[in-house]
Amino acid sequence: MDRIAITGGARLQGEIPISGAKNSAIKLMAASLLTEEALRLTNMPRLADTRFLGKLLQRLGTEVVESVGEDGPETLLRTPEITSGFASYDLVRQMRASFNVLGPLLARTGQAKVSLPGGCTIGARPVDLHLKALEALGARIDLHEGYVYAQAPRGLKGAAIDFPFASVGATEHAMLAAVLAQGETLLTNSACEPEMIDLADCLNAMGAKVSGAGTSTIRIQGVSRLHGATHAVMPDRIETGTYALAAAMAGGEVRLTRTRTDFIQAMIDKMVEAGVEVIPHNDGLTVRRNGALLKAVEFETAVYPGFPTDLQAPFMALMTLADGESVIRETIFENRLMHAPELRRLGADIIVQGGEARVRGVASLEGAQVMATDLRASVCLVIAGLAARGETMVNRVYHLDRGFERLEEKLAACGAQIRRIKGDGEGEED
Ligand code: UD1
């Protein structure tokens, strides 16, 4: 397995272009199953997760062609016919988001057999809300031997669905299924994350009638068929926030381009409170810290527009060097503070109790061998390594490759002392 070695202490100076959003791209790819015509996705990130989903879609009958267009990497997906409605345990276990093919398969062909994803390192992560939404749309759902058998022989029917929790995945899944249902669907207490808007925009470009995405109430007027379209994947807000934090941690000045600041405003506000300079511009933002002391801040993760859970780990890395005590509460996932013991290996002073971490800033971190448990935890260790004295070796970096395109290249281009050490063997998904 590959490892990443970082020699800390180098200030970052330069520009980092932000890629298309992983979390959006994989749902948009699943949307391509809804039509026999071609969906062209531009600004596509090239990641282990998108490659993996491409392979799964091919097994279901999708032609997947990757190319580089005028505006960077793009993927053309065309499914003239669904040749299989089956997603095996092995596939869904390796990438949870594979589960999202269930709704589109059901909507297009009236049946699907998809493995339940099971738990993962950041928590139990059930899919009960996804299944309830599909049942509300008229699907018959049976669970046998770890598989979801879903059937809607006479098609799905619009329904009113009130989510008990504003789940990102369940809202997207309901949208993906309801666009081809007969009649109107009303989703209330929906997730409001910007990825909802990206998915709705793409579906609408394909002929769907979705309104209200990005608010808690989404209205979908079902249509009988969708057609091909071209859609640009939104910029990755988590990648944006992560590199902003990397620049703050290492010090220096980094301009993040091809992105936006508004969709991570809650985190930017906390960075500013911590004493980091953030200058928004048309095409992104500049992050600057020239020797200023970092101040400890308190925050808790929340659904959008609150502080994103995916930026909690990297922000904790920054707080390890802040002046004072920072209190960080994780409210979205029950087991998402597993990076704390690894940060402690680098010399951080962190006490975890339940879903809360108390981080007392230390004067410096010291490089060590560390191991990442999931994607966002891995990148928090890289960020810590940028400021640690000596060498930090991050093991099990396959997690990073799932969600960050050319991470070490992007950071090295700004002066970070970071390199990949090639190993062999593949890992499994978190
Ligand atoms: C998505 C993102 C992930 C992000 C998360 C929250 C993708 C591929 N992943 O994950 O990066 O951290 O949103 O912003 O887009 N839950 C249930 N039952 C369900 C569904 C969810 O109990 O049926 C619970 C989960 O266990 C979790 C919480 O709801 O505790 C949030 O999950 P959800 O918003 O669905 O996140 P994901 O879609 O899994």
CSV table of C-alpha atoms and ligand atoms in Angstrom, one decimal:
chain,number,residue,atom,x,y,z
A,1,MET,CA,0.0,0.0,0.0
A,2,ASP,CA,1.3,3.5,-0.8
A,3,ARG,CA,2.4,5.8,2.0
A,4,ILE,CA,2.9,9.6,2.0
A,5,ALA,CA,6.0,11.2,3.6
A,6,ILE,CA,5.9,14.8,4.6
A,7,THR,CA,8.8,16.8,6.0
A,8,GLY,CA,7.2,19.6,7.9
A,9,GLY,CA,8.1,23.3,8.1
A,10,ALA,CA,7.9,24.5,4.5
A,11,ARG,CA,5.6,27.5,4.0
A,12,LEU,CA,3.1,27.2,1.2
A,13,GLN,CA,3.1,29.7,-1.6
A,14,GLY,CA,1.2,29.4,-4.9
A,15,GLU,CA,-2.0,28.4,-6.5
A,16,ILE,CA,-4.1,25.2,-6.2
A,17,PRO,CA,-6.9,24.5,-8.7
A,18,ILE,CA,-9.9,22.8,-7.0
A,19,SER,CA,-11.3,19.8,-8.7
A,20,GLY,CA,-15.0,18.8,-9.3
A,21,ALA,CA,-16.8,17.6,-6.2
A,22,LYS,CA,-16.4,13.9,-5.4
A,23,ASN,CA,-19.6,13.6,-3.4
A,24,SER,CA,-21.6,15.3,-6.2
A,25,ALA,CA,-19.9,13.5,-9.1
A,26,ILE,CA,-20.8,10.0,-7.9
A,27,LYS,CA,-24.5,10.8,-7.6
A,28,LEU,CA,-24.5,12.5,-11.0
A,29,MET,CA,-22.9,9.4,-12.5
A,30,ALA,CA,-25.7,7.3,-10.9
A,31,ALA,CA,-28.2,9.7,-12.6
A,32,SER,CA,-26.9,8.6,-16.0
A,33,LEU,CA,-28.8,5.3,-15.4
A,34,LEU,CA,-32.1,7.2,-15.7
A,35,THR,CA,-31.9,7.7,-19.5
A,36,GLU,CA,-30.8,5.7,-22.6
A,37,GLU,CA,-29.2,8.9,-23.9
A,38,ALA,CA,-25.7,10.2,-23.1
A,39,LEU,CA,-24.9,12.3,-20.0
A,40,ARG,CA,-21.7,14.3,-20.4
A,41,LEU,CA,-20.2,15.4,-17.1
A,42,THR,CA,-17.5,18.0,-17.3
A,43,ASN,CA,-15.2,19.2,-14.5
A,44,MET,CA,-15.0,15.5,-13.4
A,45,PRO,CA,-12.6,14.7,-10.6
A,46,ARG,CA,-10.4,11.7,-11.4
A,47,LEU,CA,-10.5,9.7,-8.2
A,48,ALA,CA,-10.5,6.1,-7.0
A,49,ASP,CA,-14.2,6.5,-6.1
A,50,THR,CA,-15.3,7.8,-9.5
A,51,ARG,CA,-13.2,5.1,-11.3
A,52,PHE,CA,-14.8,2.5,-9.1
A,53,LEU,CA,-18.4,3.7,-9.8
A,54,GLY,CA,-17.6,3.8,-13.5
A,55,LYS,CA,-16.7,0.1,-13.3
A,56,LEU,CA,-19.9,-0.7,-11.4
A,57,LEU,CA,-22.0,1.2,-14.0
A,58,GLN,CA,-20.3,-0.7,-16.8
A,59,ARG,CA,-21.5,-3.9,-15.2
A,60,LEU,CA,-25.0,-2.6,-15.3
A,61,GLY,CA,-24.9,-1.7,-19.0
A,62,THR,CA,-23.4,1.8,-19.1
A,63,GLU,CA,-20.7,2.8,-21.6
A,64,VAL,CA,-18.2,5.0,-19.8
A,65,VAL,CA,-15.8,7.1,-21.8
A,66,GLU,CA,-13.3,9.4,-20.0
A,67,SER,CA,-11.6,12.2,-22.0
A,68,VAL,CA,-10.1,15.6,-21.5
A,69,GLY,CA,-12.2,18.4,-22.9
A,70,GLU,CA,-11.8,22.2,-23.2
A,71,ASP,CA,-12.5,22.6,-19.5
A,72,GLY,CA,-10.6,19.7,-18.2
A,73,PRO,CA,-11.5,16.0,-17.5
A,74,GLU,CA,-14.9,14.8,-18.5
A,75,THR,CA,-16.8,11.6,-18.6
A,76,LEU,CA,-19.5,10.5,-21.1
A,77,LEU,CA,-22.0,8.0,-19.7
A,78,ARG,CA,-24.6,6.2,-21.8
A,79,THR,CA,-26.8,3.3,-20.8
A,80,PRO,CA,-28.8,2.3,-23.9
A,81,GLU,CA,-30.2,-0.6,-21.9
A,82,ILE,CA,-29.9,-1.8,-18.3
A,83,THR,CA,-28.2,-5.2,-18.8
A,84,SER,CA,-28.1,-6.1,-15.1
A,85,GLY,CA,-29.9,-4.7,-12.0
A,86,PHE,CA,-27.5,-6.3,-9.6
A,87,ALA,CA,-24.9,-4.6,-7.4
A,88,SER,CA,-23.0,-7.2,-5.3
A,89,TYR,CA,-21.8,-7.0,-1.7
A,90,ASP,CA,-18.2,-6.8,-2.8
A,91,LEU,CA,-19.0,-3.7,-4.9
A,92,VAL,CA,-21.1,-1.9,-2.3
A,93,ARG,CA,-18.8,-2.8,0.5
A,94,GLN,CA,-15.9,-1.2,-1.3
A,95,MET,CA,-17.8,2.1,-1.9
A,96,ARG,CA,-20.9,2.9,0.1
A,97,ALA,CA,-22.2,5.4,-2.5
A,98,SER,CA,-22.6,2.4,-4.9
A,99,PHE,CA,-25.9,1.9,-3.0
A,100,ASN,CA,-27.2,5.0,-4.8
A,101,VAL,CA,-27.7,3.0,-8.0
A,102,LEU,CA,-30.7,1.3,-6.4
A,103,GLY,CA,-33.1,4.2,-6.9
A,104,PRO,CA,-32.2,4.9,-10.6
A,105,LEU,CA,-32.3,1.1,-11.5
A,106,LEU,CA,-35.7,0.8,-9.8
A,107,ALA,CA,-37.1,3.9,-11.5
A,108,ARG,CA,-35.9,2.9,-15.0
A,109,THR,CA,-36.6,-0.9,-14.9
A,110,GLY,CA,-38.9,-1.5,-12.0
A,111,GLN,CA,-36.5,-3.8,-10.2
A,112,ALA,CA,-33.1,-4.0,-8.6
A,113,LYS,CA,-31.0,-6.2,-6.2
A,114,VAL,CA,-28.4,-4.2,-4.4
A,115,SER,CA,-26.3,-5.2,-1.4
A,116,LEU,CA,-26.8,-3.3,1.9
A,117,PRO,CA,-23.7,-1.3,2.6
A,118,GLY,CA,-23.1,-2.4,6.2
A,119,GLY,CA,-21.2,-0.3,8.8
A,120,CYS,CA,-18.0,1.7,8.3
A,121,THR,CA,-15.3,3.1,10.5
A,122,ILE,CA,-17.1,6.4,11.1
A,123,GLY,CA,-20.3,4.8,12.3
A,124,ALA,CA,-23.1,2.4,11.7
A,125,ARG,CA,-24.4,4.5,8.8
A,126,PRO,CA,-27.7,2.8,8.1
A,127,VAL,CA,-29.8,3.2,5.0
A,128,ASP,CA,-33.2,3.0,6.6
A,129,LEU,CA,-34.2,6.5,5.3
A,130,HIS,CA,-33.2,5.6,1.8
A,131,LEU,CA,-35.4,2.5,1.9
A,132,LYS,CA,-38.3,4.3,3.5
A,133,ALA,CA,-38.3,6.9,0.8
A,134,LEU,CA,-38.3,4.2,-1.9
A,135,GLU,CA,-41.2,2.4,-0.2
A,136,ALA,CA,-43.1,5.6,0.1
A,137,LEU,CA,-42.7,6.0,-3.7
A,138,GLY,CA,-44.5,2.6,-4.0
A,139,ALA,CA,-41.5,0.2,-4.2
A,140,ARG,CA,-41.8,-3.2,-2.5
A,141,ILE,CA,-38.6,-3.7,-0.5
A,142,ASP,CA,-37.5,-7.1,0.8
A,143,LEU,CA,-34.3,-7.7,2.7
A,144,HIS,CA,-32.7,-11.2,2.3
A,145,GLU,CA,-29.2,-12.3,3.1
A,146,GLY,CA,-27.8,-8.8,3.1
A,147,TYR,CA,-29.5,-7.7,-0.1
A,148,VAL,CA,-32.2,-5.3,-0.9
A,149,TYR,CA,-34.7,-6.7,-3.4
A,150,ALA,CA,-36.7,-3.8,-4.7
A,151,GLN,CA,-39.6,-4.0,-7.1
A,152,ALA,CA,-42.0,-1.6,-8.6
A,153,PRO,CA,-43.5,-3.5,-11.6
A,154,ARG,CA,-46.0,-0.7,-12.4
A,155,GLY,CA,-43.6,2.1,-11.8
A,156,LEU,CA,-43.0,4.4,-8.9
A,157,LYS,CA,-45.7,6.9,-7.7
A,158,GLY,CA,-45.1,10.4,-6.4
A,159,ALA,CA,-45.5,10.7,-2.6
A,160,ALA,CA,-45.0,13.1,0.3
A,161,ILE,CA,-41.9,12.1,2.2
A,162,ASP,CA,-40.9,13.8,5.5
A,163,PHE,CA,-37.3,12.9,6.5
A,164,PRO,CA,-36.9,12.4,10.2
A,165,PHE,CA,-33.2,13.6,9.7
A,166,ALA,CA,-32.0,15.7,6.8
A,167,SER,CA,-29.8,12.9,5.3
A,168,VAL,CA,-27.7,13.9,2.3
A,169,GLY,CA,-27.7,10.4,0.8
A,170,ALA,CA,-31.4,9.7,1.4
A,171,THR,CA,-32.5,13.1,-0.1
A,172,GLU,CA,-30.4,12.5,-3.2
A,173,HIS,CA,-31.6,8.9,-3.5
A,174,ALA,CA,-35.3,10.1,-3.2
A,175,MET,CA,-34.6,12.7,-5.9
A,176,LEU,CA,-33.0,10.1,-8.2
A,177,ALA,CA,-36.0,7.8,-7.9
A,178,ALA,CA,-38.8,10.4,-7.9
A,179,VAL,CA,-37.9,12.1,-11.1
A,180,LEU,CA,-39.4,9.2,-13.1
A,181,ALA,CA,-42.3,8.5,-10.8
A,182,GLN,CA,-45.9,9.2,-11.8
A,183,GLY,CA,-47.2,12.5,-10.2
A,184,GLU,CA,-45.7,14.8,-7.7
A,185,THR,CA,-43.3,14.1,-4.9
A,186,LEU,CA,-42.8,16.4,-2.0
A,187,LEU,CA,-39.7,16.0,0.1
A,188,THR,CA,-39.7,17.8,3.4
A,189,ASN,CA,-36.9,18.2,6.0
A,190,SER,CA,-34.6,17.4,3.0
A,191,ALA,CA,-30.8,17.9,3.2
A,192,CYS,CA,-29.9,21.5,2.0
A,193,GLU,CA,-26.2,20.8,1.1
A,194,PRO,CA,-25.1,22.5,-2.2
A,195,GLU,CA,-24.7,19.0,-3.7
A,196,MET,CA,-28.6,18.8,-3.7
A,197,ILE,CA,-28.6,21.8,-6.1
A,198,ASP,CA,-26.0,20.3,-8.3
A,199,LEU,CA,-28.0,17.0,-8.6
A,200,ALA,CA,-31.3,18.9,-9.3
A,201,ASP,CA,-29.6,21.1,-11.9
A,202,CYS,CA,-28.3,18.1,-13.7
A,203,LEU,CA,-31.6,16.2,-13.5
A,204,ASN,CA,-33.4,19.3,-14.8
A,205,ALA,CA,-31.0,19.5,-17.7
A,206,MET,CA,-32.0,15.9,-18.4
A,207,GLY,CA,-35.7,17.0,-18.6
A,208,ALA,CA,-36.7,16.4,-14.9
A,209,LYS,CA,-38.9,18.9,-13.0
A,210,VAL,CA,-37.2,19.4,-9.7
A,211,SER,CA,-37.7,22.7,-7.7
A,212,GLY,CA,-36.6,23.8,-4.2
A,213,ALA,CA,-33.3,21.9,-4.1
A,214,GLY,CA,-31.0,23.6,-1.6
A,215,THR,CA,-33.9,24.3,0.7
A,216,SER,CA,-35.6,21.8,3.1
A,217,THR,CA,-38.6,21.4,0.8
A,218,ILE,CA,-38.0,19.8,-2.6
A,219,ARG,CA,-40.9,19.4,-5.1
A,220,ILE,CA,-40.5,16.9,-8.0
A,221,GLN,CA,-43.0,16.6,-10.8
A,222,GLY,CA,-42.5,13.2,-12.3
A,223,VAL,CA,-41.8,12.9,-16.0
A,224,SER,CA,-42.1,9.7,-18.2
A,225,ARG,CA,-38.6,9.9,-19.6
A,226,LEU,CA,-35.3,11.8,-19.3
A,227,HIS,CA,-32.9,12.7,-22.1
A,228,GLY,CA,-29.2,13.3,-22.5
A,229,ALA,CA,-27.5,16.5,-21.2
A,230,THR,CA,-24.2,18.1,-20.4
A,231,HIS,CA,-23.5,19.2,-16.9
A,232,ALA,CA,-20.5,20.7,-15.1
A,233,VAL,CA,-19.8,19.1,-11.7
A,234,MET,CA,-19.7,21.7,-9.0
A,235,PRO,CA,-16.3,22.5,-7.3
A,236,ASP,CA,-15.4,20.3,-4.4
A,237,ARG,CA,-16.2,22.4,-1.2
A,238,ILE,CA,-14.5,19.9,1.1
A,239,GLU,CA,-11.3,19.9,-1.0
A,240,THR,CA,-11.5,23.7,-1.0
A,241,GLY,CA,-11.8,23.8,2.8
A,242,THR,CA,-9.0,21.2,3.2
A,243,TYR,CA,-6.4,23.2,1.2
A,244,ALA,CA,-7.5,26.4,2.9
A,245,LEU,CA,-6.7,24.7,6.2
A,246,ALA,CA,-3.4,23.3,4.8
A,247,ALA,CA,-2.3,26.8,3.9
A,248,ALA,CA,-3.3,28.1,7.4
A,249,MET,CA,-1.4,25.3,9.1
A,250,ALA,CA,1.8,25.6,7.1
A,251,GLY,CA,1.7,29.4,6.8
A,252,GLY,CA,2.3,31.4,3.7
A,253,GLU,CA,-0.1,32.4,1.0
A,254,VAL,CA,-2.2,30.1,-1.3
A,255,ARG,CA,-4.7,31.0,-3.9
A,256,LEU,CA,-7.4,28.4,-4.4
A,257,THR,CA,-9.0,28.7,-7.8
A,258,ARG,CA,-12.0,27.3,-9.8
A,259,THR,CA,-14.1,27.2,-6.6
A,260,ARG,CA,-16.3,29.3,-4.3
A,261,THR,CA,-16.3,30.4,-0.7
A,262,ASP,CA,-20.0,30.7,0.1
A,263,PHE,CA,-20.6,27.0,0.4
A,264,ILE,CA,-18.1,26.6,3.3
A,265,GLN,CA,-18.8,29.9,4.9
A,266,ALA,CA,-19.3,28.3,8.4
A,267,MET,CA,-15.8,27.0,8.3
A,268,ILE,CA,-14.3,30.1,6.8
A,269,ASP,CA,-15.9,32.1,9.7
A,270,LYS,CA,-14.1,29.8,12.1
A,271,MET,CA,-10.8,30.2,10.3
A,272,VAL,CA,-11.1,34.0,10.5
A,273,GLU,CA,-11.9,33.7,14.2
A,274,ALA,CA,-8.8,31.6,14.6
A,275,GLY,CA,-6.7,34.4,13.1
A,276,VAL,CA,-6.3,33.3,9.5
A,277,GLU,CA,-6.6,35.8,6.7
A,278,VAL,CA,-9.2,34.7,4.1
A,279,ILE,CA,-9.7,36.9,1.0
A,280,PRO,CA,-12.5,35.8,-1.3
A,281,HIS,CA,-12.3,36.6,-5.0
A,282,ASN,CA,-14.3,35.8,-8.2
A,283,ASP,CA,-12.7,32.5,-8.8
A,284,GLY,CA,-12.2,31.3,-5.3
A,285,LEU,CA,-10.2,32.6,-2.3
A,286,THR,CA,-6.7,33.4,-1.0
A,287,VAL,CA,-5.6,32.1,2.4
A,288,ARG,CA,-2.8,33.9,4.1
A,289,ARG,CA,-1.0,33.4,7.4
A,290,ASN,CA,2.3,35.1,8.0
A,291,GLY,CA,3.5,34.2,11.4
A,292,ALA,CA,0.2,35.2,13.1
A,293,LEU,CA,-0.6,33.2,16.3
A,294,LEU,CA,-3.5,30.8,15.8
A,295,LYS,CA,-6.4,31.2,18.3
A,296,ALA,CA,-8.4,28.3,19.7
A,297,VAL,CA,-12.0,28.3,18.6
A,298,GLU,CA,-15.0,26.2,19.5
A,299,PHE,CA,-17.4,24.6,17.1
A,300,GLU,CA,-19.7,21.7,16.4
A,301,THR,CA,-20.5,20.0,13.2
A,302,ALA,CA,-24.0,20.4,11.8
A,303,VAL,CA,-26.0,19.9,8.6
A,304,TYR,CA,-25.6,22.6,5.9
A,305,PRO,CA,-25.2,25.6,6.3
A,306,GLY,CA,-23.5,24.5,9.6
A,307,PHE,CA,-19.9,23.4,10.0
A,308,PRO,CA,-19.4,20.4,7.6
A,309,THR,CA,-18.5,17.1,9.4
A,310,ASP,CA,-16.1,16.4,6.5
A,311,LEU,CA,-13.9,19.4,7.6
A,312,GLN,CA,-13.9,18.6,11.3
A,313,ALA,CA,-10.8,16.4,11.2
A,314,PRO,CA,-8.6,18.8,9.2
A,315,PHE,CA,-9.8,21.7,11.3
A,316,MET,CA,-8.8,19.8,14.4
A,317,ALA,CA,-5.3,19.5,13.0
A,318,LEU,CA,-5.1,23.3,12.8
A,319,MET,CA,-6.3,23.6,16.4
A,320,THR,CA,-3.5,21.4,17.7
A,321,LEU,CA,-1.2,24.4,17.3
A,322,ALA,CA,-3.6,27.1,18.4
A,323,ASP,CA,-3.3,29.2,21.5
A,324,GLY,CA,-5.7,28.0,24.2
A,325,GLU,CA,-8.3,25.2,24.3
A,326,SER,CA,-10.5,24.3,21.4
A,327,VAL,CA,-13.7,22.3,22.0
A,328,ILE,CA,-14.9,20.4,18.9
A,329,ARG,CA,-18.2,18.5,18.9
A,330,GLU,CA,-19.1,15.9,16.2
A,331,THR,CA,-22.8,15.6,15.9
A,332,ILE,CA,-23.4,14.0,12.5
A,333,PHE,CA,-21.4,10.7,12.8
A,334,GLU,CA,-21.0,8.8,16.1
A,335,ASN,CA,-17.5,7.6,15.5
A,336,ARG,CA,-15.7,10.4,13.7
A,337,LEU,CA,-13.0,11.4,16.2
A,338,MET,CA,-10.6,8.5,15.5
A,339,HIS,CA,-8.0,10.9,14.1
A,340,ALA,CA,-7.5,12.3,17.6
A,341,PRO,CA,-5.2,9.4,18.9
A,342,GLU,CA,-3.2,9.6,15.6
A,343,LEU,CA,-2.8,13.4,16.1
A,344,ARG,CA,-1.6,12.6,19.7
A,345,ARG,CA,1.2,10.5,18.2
A,346,LEU,CA,2.4,13.7,16.6
A,347,GLY,CA,2.4,15.4,20.0
A,348,ALA,CA,-1.0,17.0,20.0
A,349,ASP,CA,-2.8,17.3,23.4
A,350,ILE,CA,-6.4,16.1,22.8
A,351,ILE,CA,-8.9,14.5,25.1
A,352,VAL,CA,-11.9,12.8,23.6
A,353,GLN,CA,-15.1,12.2,25.6
A,354,GLY,CA,-18.1,10.9,23.8
A,355,GLY,CA,-18.6,13.0,20.7
A,356,GLU,CA,-16.4,15.9,22.0
A,357,ALA,CA,-12.7,16.6,21.6
A,358,ARG,CA,-10.9,19.1,23.8
A,359,VAL,CA,-7.7,20.2,22.0
A,360,ARG,CA,-5.2,22.2,24.0
A,361,GLY,CA,-2.7,23.9,21.6
A,362,VAL,CA,0.9,22.8,21.9
A,363,ALA,CA,4.0,24.8,20.8
A,364,SER,CA,4.9,22.3,18.1
A,365,LEU,CA,4.2,18.9,16.6
A,366,GLU,CA,6.8,16.3,15.9
A,367,GLY,CA,6.7,13.9,12.9
A,368,ALA,CA,5.9,10.3,13.5
A,369,GLN,CA,4.4,7.2,11.8
A,370,VAL,CA,0.6,7.6,11.7
A,371,MET,CA,-2.3,5.6,10.2
A,372,ALA,CA,-5.5,6.9,8.8
A,373,THR,CA,-8.9,5.3,9.4
A,374,ASP,CA,-10.9,7.1,6.8
A,375,LEU,CA,-10.7,9.7,4.0
A,376,ARG,CA,-11.0,12.9,6.1
A,377,ALA,CA,-8.9,11.5,8.9
A,378,SER,CA,-6.1,10.8,6.4
A,379,VAL,CA,-6.0,14.4,5.2
A,380,CYS,CA,-6.0,15.8,8.7
A,381,LEU,CA,-2.8,13.8,9.3
A,382,VAL,CA,-1.2,15.3,6.1
A,383,ILE,CA,-2.1,18.8,7.3
A,384,ALA,CA,-0.6,18.1,10.7
A,385,GLY,CA,2.5,16.8,9.0
A,386,LEU,CA,3.0,20.0,7.0
A,387,ALA,CA,3.7,21.8,10.3
A,388,ALA,CA,5.3,19.0,12.3
A,389,ARG,CA,9.1,19.0,12.9
A,390,GLY,CA,10.8,16.3,11.0
A,391,GLU,CA,9.1,13.6,8.9
A,392,THR,CA,5.6,12.4,9.2
A,393,MET,CA,4.7,9.1,7.4
A,394,VAL,CA,1.0,8.6,6.7
A,395,ASN,CA,0.2,5.0,6.1
A,396,ARG,CA,-2.8,3.5,4.3
A,397,VAL,CA,-3.2,6.4,1.9
A,398,TYR,CA,-5.7,4.6,-0.3
A,399,HIS,CA,-8.3,6.5,1.7
A,400,LEU,CA,-6.8,9.8,0.4
A,401,ASP,CA,-6.9,8.6,-3.2
A,402,ARG,CA,-10.6,8.0,-2.9
A,403,GLY,CA,-11.3,11.7,-2.4
A,404,PHE,CA,-8.3,13.8,-3.3
A,405,GLU,CA,-7.1,14.2,-6.9
A,406,ARG,CA,-3.2,14.4,-7.1
A,407,LEU,CA,-3.0,15.7,-3.5
A,408,GLU,CA,0.7,15.4,-3.1
A,409,GLU,CA,1.3,17.1,-6.5
A,410,LYS,CA,-1.0,20.0,-5.6
A,411,LEU,CA,0.7,20.6,-2.3
A,412,ALA,CA,4.2,20.1,-3.7
A,413,ALA,CA,3.5,22.7,-6.4
A,414,CYS,CA,3.1,25.2,-3.5
A,415,GLY,CA,6.4,24.2,-1.9
A,416,ALA,CA,5.3,21.4,0.5
A,417,GLN,CA,7.9,18.7,1.1
A,418,ILE,CA,5.7,15.8,0.4
A,419,ARG,CA,6.2,12.6,-1.6
A,420,ARG,CA,4.4,9.3,-2.2
A,421,ILE,CA,6.2,6.1,-1.5
A,422,LYS,CA,4.8,3.4,-3.7
A,423,GLY,CA,3.7,0.1,-2.2
A,424,ASP,CA,1.5,-2.7,-3.4
A,425,GLY,CA,-1.9,-4.0,-2.6
A,426,GLU,CA,-5.3,-2.4,-2.4
A,427,GLY,CA,-7.2,-1.4,0.6
A,428,GLU,CA,-10.9,-1.5,1.4
A,429,GLU,CA,-13.3,1.4,1.7
A,430,ASP,CA,-14.1,3.1,5.0
B,1,UD1,C1,-22.7,12.3,2.8
B,1,UD1,C2,-21.3,12.5,2.3
B,1,UD1,C3,-20.3,12.5,3.4
B,1,UD1,C4,-20.7,13.6,4.5
B,1,UD1,C5,-22.2,13.4,4.9
B,1,UD1,C6,-22.7,14.4,5.8
B,1,UD1,C7,-21.3,11.3,0.1
B,1,UD1,C8,-20.8,10.2,-0.7
B,1,UD1,N1,-21.0,11.4,1.4
B,1,UD1,O1,-22.8,11.0,3.4
B,1,UD1,O2,-19.0,12.8,2.9
B,1,UD1,O3,-19.9,13.4,5.6
B,1,UD1,O4,-23.0,13.3,3.7
B,1,UD1,O5,-22.6,15.7,5.2
B,1,UD1,O6,-22.0,12.2,-0.3
B,1,UD1,N2,-28.4,8.1,8.5
B,1,UD1,C9,-29.4,7.2,9.0
B,1,UD1,N3,-30.2,6.6,8.1
B,1,UD1,C10,-30.1,6.7,6.8
B,1,UD1,C11,-29.1,7.7,6.3
B,1,UD1,C12,-28.3,8.3,7.2
B,1,UD1,O7,-29.5,7.0,10.2
B,1,UD1,O8,-30.8,6.1,6.0
B,1,UD1,C13,-27.5,8.8,9.5
B,1,UD1,C14,-26.1,8.4,9.3
B,1,UD1,O9,-25.8,7.2,9.9
B,1,UD1,C15,-25.3,9.6,9.8
B,1,UD1,C16,-26.3,10.8,9.5
B,1,UD1,O10,-27.5,10.2,9.2
B,1,UD1,O11,-25.2,9.5,11.2
B,1,UD1,C17,-25.8,11.6,8.3
B,1,UD1,O12,-25.8,10.8,7.1
B,1,UD1,P1,-26.1,11.3,5.7
B,1,UD1,O13,-26.4,12.8,5.7
B,1,UD1,O14,-27.0,10.4,5.0
B,1,UD1,O15,-24.6,11.2,5.0
B,1,UD1,P2,-24.2,10.3,3.8
B,1,UD1,O16,-25.1,10.6,2.6
B,1,UD1,O17,-23.9,8.9,4.2
